[in-house]
Amino acid sequence: MTHFARTPFVVAATLMVTPHIAQAEIKAADVWNNMEAYVGAFGGTVTGDQSQTGSGTTFSNMKVTFTLPFGMGSVALAPPDITMREAGDGTVEMEYPSESVYTISADIADAGAFSADIILGFTGMKAVASGEPGDISYEYAAETTTVALGDWSAPDLEELQGFEAIVDGTITGLQGSARITEGDLVQMTSSLSTGKQDIKVTWTGPDGAKGESNTTASGMTSEGTFVMPADGADIMNLAAAIQSGMRLDAKSTMSGYKAEQVQTIPGEGVVEQTNGYENQTTTLSLDESGLKVAGDANAFFARFTLEGMLPVPIQMDGDSATMSLAMPLSGGDAPRPYQLAMALTGMKLSDDVWALFDPSGALPRDPAVVEIDVSGMLRNVVDLLDINTLMATVQGGTIPVEAQSADINAFKLSMAGAEVTASGGVTLDNSDMISYFGMPKPVGEIGVVIKGANGLMDTLVSMGLVSDQDAAGARMGLAMVAKPDPDAGEDVLTSTFTFEEDGSLLANGVKLK
């Protein structure tokens, strides 16, 4: 029996990506070294035993430990034993127990120790490695995978004493592949797909509170590429790793997602929540150019019921929701582009909710729309992923991010028969933080169009939701900054806000500041 201690991760965490067909023969040791090369950059330490058995090489008693920054403690993962069998055709078969226990433990400063067993069960599990030393591909599949929570303990956390939880999950059609290529940069490209997922969690608290959640999905996919420097990365300074070639590209999809939660609180009642969507896509990239995140979901819905406190369930449905963010992360003198956009379309409240404040149907119930798209240039004073330098900069009173400009590519808010749109742009003077009360001084123009505002106020007054006096004040305020535009239609107000070099602000030529 041989004892080993190196810097890798777990076998299970590395099984995902594009297949690679190679002609060379590999051994169990090549597979283990390949997986170690991929995860060694994360700074963990693994200990355990390996031995030769009749069926191959068995790795047992493994434990992967990571030390947290700032003396916060450590986190560890103990995976199950794994046997690697050389199949004789140049491939290595990887055998897992039909019931595999992964023990997660932590020892956190000022919080104490924690441990929990995650039990994975496999039916029809197959995992095969092929390729050549230093460039190995993995293919795996399981007909059914079950997930359960085993024994757990948190002796130092008083709030968890007497807390009980049960996790029961099933995932069908698990299938994936992975390719790990070694070198100065270690690269893994992965893909994963599943069929139906069904996860149920029930819990009971020491005060008698209890809850249950059921999460289902009809399918999920993910794919991505992760590149890390072979000599590792400092989590407190990922900026240096990115400069050395670290990058991440990932995409995931989920379909038929639904989450239902019921919580009973003694003396207060029962809270029920349901939310979900038909399809959802998320993309993420991180490299020298910066961070890019985007997501979208369609046919989304949410429902909230509070027994004894709300007379009807609060229910909302929507056609689509999108979000995207792109921004630089590296520091320097040169400004770089950024963009932030989001949109919610087709949002509708249920008739029961409308009836609470508008039983006669006086207000238009057209679906609401929220759309925002802003882009421009910004400069980072320091690398945002150099955490120590970033914290020192903030503590020294310097704002680490300076926006240089902001262009409104789209802005729209439409609901209850009224609509506000805006467009335009400004440059931002970060040397003047006085003219606009601690904000950079803007210079430029923004145009605003308001439709249906007077009609909405008339309706709110007739319903008794707004007093005549409050409506008159609102109309007076609008008159100060906007003017009617008959050419654009009935009940349309427009305004052009001009931000001058001297710090003054004008609305349709009238000085406000």
Short mmCIF file of N, CA and C in Angstrom, two decimals, residues 365-423:
data_model
loop_
_atom_site.label_atom_id
_atom_site.label_comp_id
_atom_site.label_asym_id
_atom_site.label_seq_id
_atom_site.Cartn_x
_atom_site.Cartn_y
_atom_site.Cartn_z
N ARG A 365 -55.35 47.00 -17.76
CA ARG A 365 -54.59 45.87 -17.24
C ARG A 365 -53.66 45.26 -18.29
N ASP A 366 -53.18 46.11 -19.17
CA ASP A 366 -52.24 45.65 -20.18
C ASP A 366 -50.97 45.14 -19.51
N PRO A 367 -50.31 44.14 -20.07
CA PRO A 367 -49.06 43.63 -19.50
C PRO A 367 -48.03 44.75 -19.34
N ALA A 368 -47.30 44.73 -18.23
CA ALA A 368 -46.28 45.74 -17.95
C ALA A 368 -44.97 45.39 -18.66
N VAL A 369 -44.18 46.43 -18.94
CA VAL A 369 -42.88 46.27 -19.59
C VAL A 369 -41.86 47.12 -18.85
N VAL A 370 -40.71 46.54 -18.54
CA VAL A 370 -39.59 47.29 -17.98
C VAL A 370 -38.37 46.98 -18.84
N GLU A 371 -37.73 48.02 -19.37
CA GLU A 371 -36.56 47.82 -20.23
C GLU A 371 -35.52 48.88 -19.93
N ILE A 372 -34.28 48.44 -19.68
CA ILE A 372 -33.17 49.35 -19.40
C ILE A 372 -31.94 48.83 -20.14
N ASP A 373 -31.26 49.71 -20.87
CA ASP A 373 -30.03 49.36 -21.56
C ASP A 373 -29.10 50.57 -21.51
N VAL A 374 -28.05 50.46 -20.72
CA VAL A 374 -27.10 51.56 -20.54
C VAL A 374 -25.70 51.05 -20.87
N SER A 375 -24.96 51.84 -21.63
CA SER A 375 -23.57 51.48 -21.95
C SER A 375 -22.71 52.72 -21.88
N GLY A 376 -21.40 52.53 -21.95
CA GLY A 376 -20.49 53.65 -21.90
C GLY A 376 -19.06 53.19 -21.69
N MET A 377 -18.27 54.08 -21.14
CA MET A 377 -16.87 53.79 -20.87
C MET A 377 -16.60 53.97 -19.38
N LEU A 378 -15.73 53.12 -18.83
CA LEU A 378 -15.33 53.27 -17.43
C LEU A 378 -13.85 52.92 -17.27
N ARG A 379 -13.30 53.39 -16.17
CA ARG A 379 -11.90 53.10 -15.85
C ARG A 379 -11.81 52.52 -14.46
N ASN A 380 -11.11 51.39 -14.35
CA ASN A 380 -10.86 50.81 -13.04
C ASN A 380 -9.53 51.35 -12.51
N VAL A 381 -9.56 51.92 -11.32
CA VAL A 381 -8.34 52.46 -10.72
C VAL A 381 -7.35 51.35 -10.42
N VAL A 382 -7.87 50.18 -10.00
CA VAL A 382 -7.04 49.01 -9.69
C VAL A 382 -7.70 47.78 -10.31
N ASP A 383 -6.97 46.67 -10.35
CA ASP A 383 -7.57 45.40 -10.78
C ASP A 383 -8.63 44.99 -9.76
N LEU A 384 -9.84 44.78 -10.22
CA LEU A 384 -10.93 44.49 -9.29
C LEU A 384 -10.83 43.11 -8.67
N LEU A 385 -10.07 42.19 -9.27
CA LEU A 385 -9.89 40.86 -8.72
C LEU A 385 -8.62 40.73 -7.89
N ASP A 386 -7.91 41.84 -7.71
CA ASP A 386 -6.80 41.89 -6.75
C ASP A 386 -7.41 42.40 -5.44
N ILE A 387 -7.95 41.46 -4.66
CA ILE A 387 -8.82 41.81 -3.53
C ILE A 387 -8.09 42.66 -2.49
N ASN A 388 -6.87 42.32 -2.15
CA ASN A 388 -6.15 43.08 -1.12
C ASN A 388 -5.94 44.53 -1.55
N THR A 389 -5.53 44.72 -2.80
CA THR A 389 -5.32 46.09 -3.29
C THR A 389 -6.65 46.83 -3.39
N LEU A 390 -7.70 46.12 -3.81
CA LEU A 390 -9.02 46.74 -3.91
C LEU A 390 -9.49 47.22 -2.55
N MET A 391 -9.35 46.38 -1.52
CA MET A 391 -9.79 46.76 -0.18
C MET A 391 -8.99 47.94 0.35
N ALA A 392 -7.68 47.94 0.09
CA ALA A 392 -6.84 49.05 0.54
C ALA A 392 -7.25 50.35 -0.15
N THR A 393 -7.63 50.26 -1.41
CA THR A 393 -8.05 51.45 -2.16
C THR A 393 -9.34 52.02 -1.59
N VAL A 394 -10.30 51.15 -1.31
CA VAL A 394 -11.58 51.60 -0.74
C VAL A 394 -11.37 52.19 0.65
N GLN A 395 -10.57 51.50 1.47
CA GLN A 395 -10.31 51.99 2.82
C GLN A 395 -9.58 53.32 2.81
N GLY A 396 -8.82 53.56 1.73
CA GLY A 396 -8.11 54.84 1.61
C GLY A 396 -8.98 55.97 1.10
N GLY A 397 -10.26 55.67 0.84
CA GLY A 397 -11.19 56.72 0.43
C GLY A 397 -11.29 56.94 -1.07
N THR A 398 -10.67 56.07 -1.86
CA THR A 398 -10.71 56.21 -3.32
C THR A 398 -11.75 55.27 -3.90
N ILE A 399 -12.59 55.79 -4.80
CA ILE A 399 -13.57 54.96 -5.49
C ILE A 399 -12.84 54.15 -6.55
N PRO A 400 -12.90 52.82 -6.51
CA PRO A 400 -12.08 52.01 -7.41
C PRO A 400 -12.56 51.99 -8.86
N VAL A 401 -13.81 52.39 -9.13
CA VAL A 401 -14.36 52.37 -10.48
C VAL A 401 -14.83 53.78 -10.84
N GLU A 402 -14.35 54.31 -11.97
CA GLU A 402 -14.75 55.62 -12.44
C GLU A 402 -15.50 55.48 -13.76
N ALA A 403 -16.80 55.74 -13.75
CA ALA A 403 -17.57 55.75 -14.99
C ALA A 403 -17.24 57.03 -15.75
N GLN A 404 -16.89 56.90 -17.03
CA GLN A 404 -16.51 58.06 -17.85
C GLN A 404 -17.68 58.59 -18.67
N SER A 405 -18.63 57.71 -18.98
CA SER A 405 -19.78 58.13 -19.77
C SER A 405 -20.92 57.15 -19.56
N ALA A 406 -22.14 57.58 -19.91
CA ALA A 406 -23.32 56.72 -19.81
C ALA A 406 -24.28 57.09 -20.94
N ASP A 407 -24.57 56.12 -21.79
CA ASP A 407 -25.50 56.31 -22.91
C ASP A 407 -26.73 55.44 -22.68
N ILE A 408 -27.90 56.07 -22.73
CA ILE A 408 -29.15 55.33 -22.57
C ILE A 408 -29.57 54.82 -23.94
N ASN A 409 -29.29 53.56 -24.21
CA ASN A 409 -29.68 52.96 -25.49
C ASN A 409 -31.17 52.64 -25.50
N ALA A 410 -31.70 52.31 -24.35
CA ALA A 410 -33.14 52.03 -24.25
C ALA A 410 -33.58 52.22 -22.80
N PHE A 411 -34.73 52.82 -22.61
CA PHE A 411 -35.36 52.90 -21.29
C PHE A 411 -36.86 52.97 -21.53
N LYS A 412 -37.59 52.03 -20.93
CA LYS A 412 -39.04 52.01 -21.10
C LYS A 412 -39.68 51.42 -19.86
N LEU A 413 -40.69 52.13 -19.35
CA LEU A 413 -41.50 51.66 -18.24
C LEU A 413 -42.95 51.88 -18.63
N SER A 414 -43.68 50.75 -18.77
CA SER A 414 -45.07 50.83 -19.23
C SER A 414 -45.95 50.00 -18.32
N MET A 415 -46.99 50.62 -17.75
CA MET A 415 -47.94 49.90 -16.90
C MET A 415 -49.16 50.77 -16.64
N ALA A 416 -50.29 50.15 -16.43
CA ALA A 416 -51.55 50.81 -16.06
C ALA A 416 -51.92 51.93 -17.02
N GLY A 417 -51.59 51.77 -18.30
CA GLY A 417 -51.98 52.75 -19.30
C GLY A 417 -51.04 53.91 -19.46
N ALA A 418 -49.94 53.95 -18.71
CA ALA A 418 -48.96 55.03 -18.84
C ALA A 418 -47.62 54.44 -19.28
N GLU A 419 -46.81 55.32 -19.89
CA GLU A 419 -45.51 54.86 -20.40
C GLU A 419 -44.49 55.98 -20.32
N VAL A 420 -43.28 55.62 -19.90
CA VAL A 420 -42.15 56.55 -19.86
C VAL A 420 -41.02 55.95 -20.66
N THR A 421 -40.47 56.72 -21.60
CA THR A 421 -39.29 56.30 -22.36
C THR A 421 -38.23 57.39 -22.26
N ALA A 422 -36.98 56.99 -22.45
CA ALA A 422 -35.88 57.95 -22.37
C ALA A 422 -34.76 57.52 -23.29
N SER A 423 -33.97 58.50 -23.73
CA SER A 423 -32.79 58.24 -24.55
C SER A 423 -31.84 59.40 -24.39
#
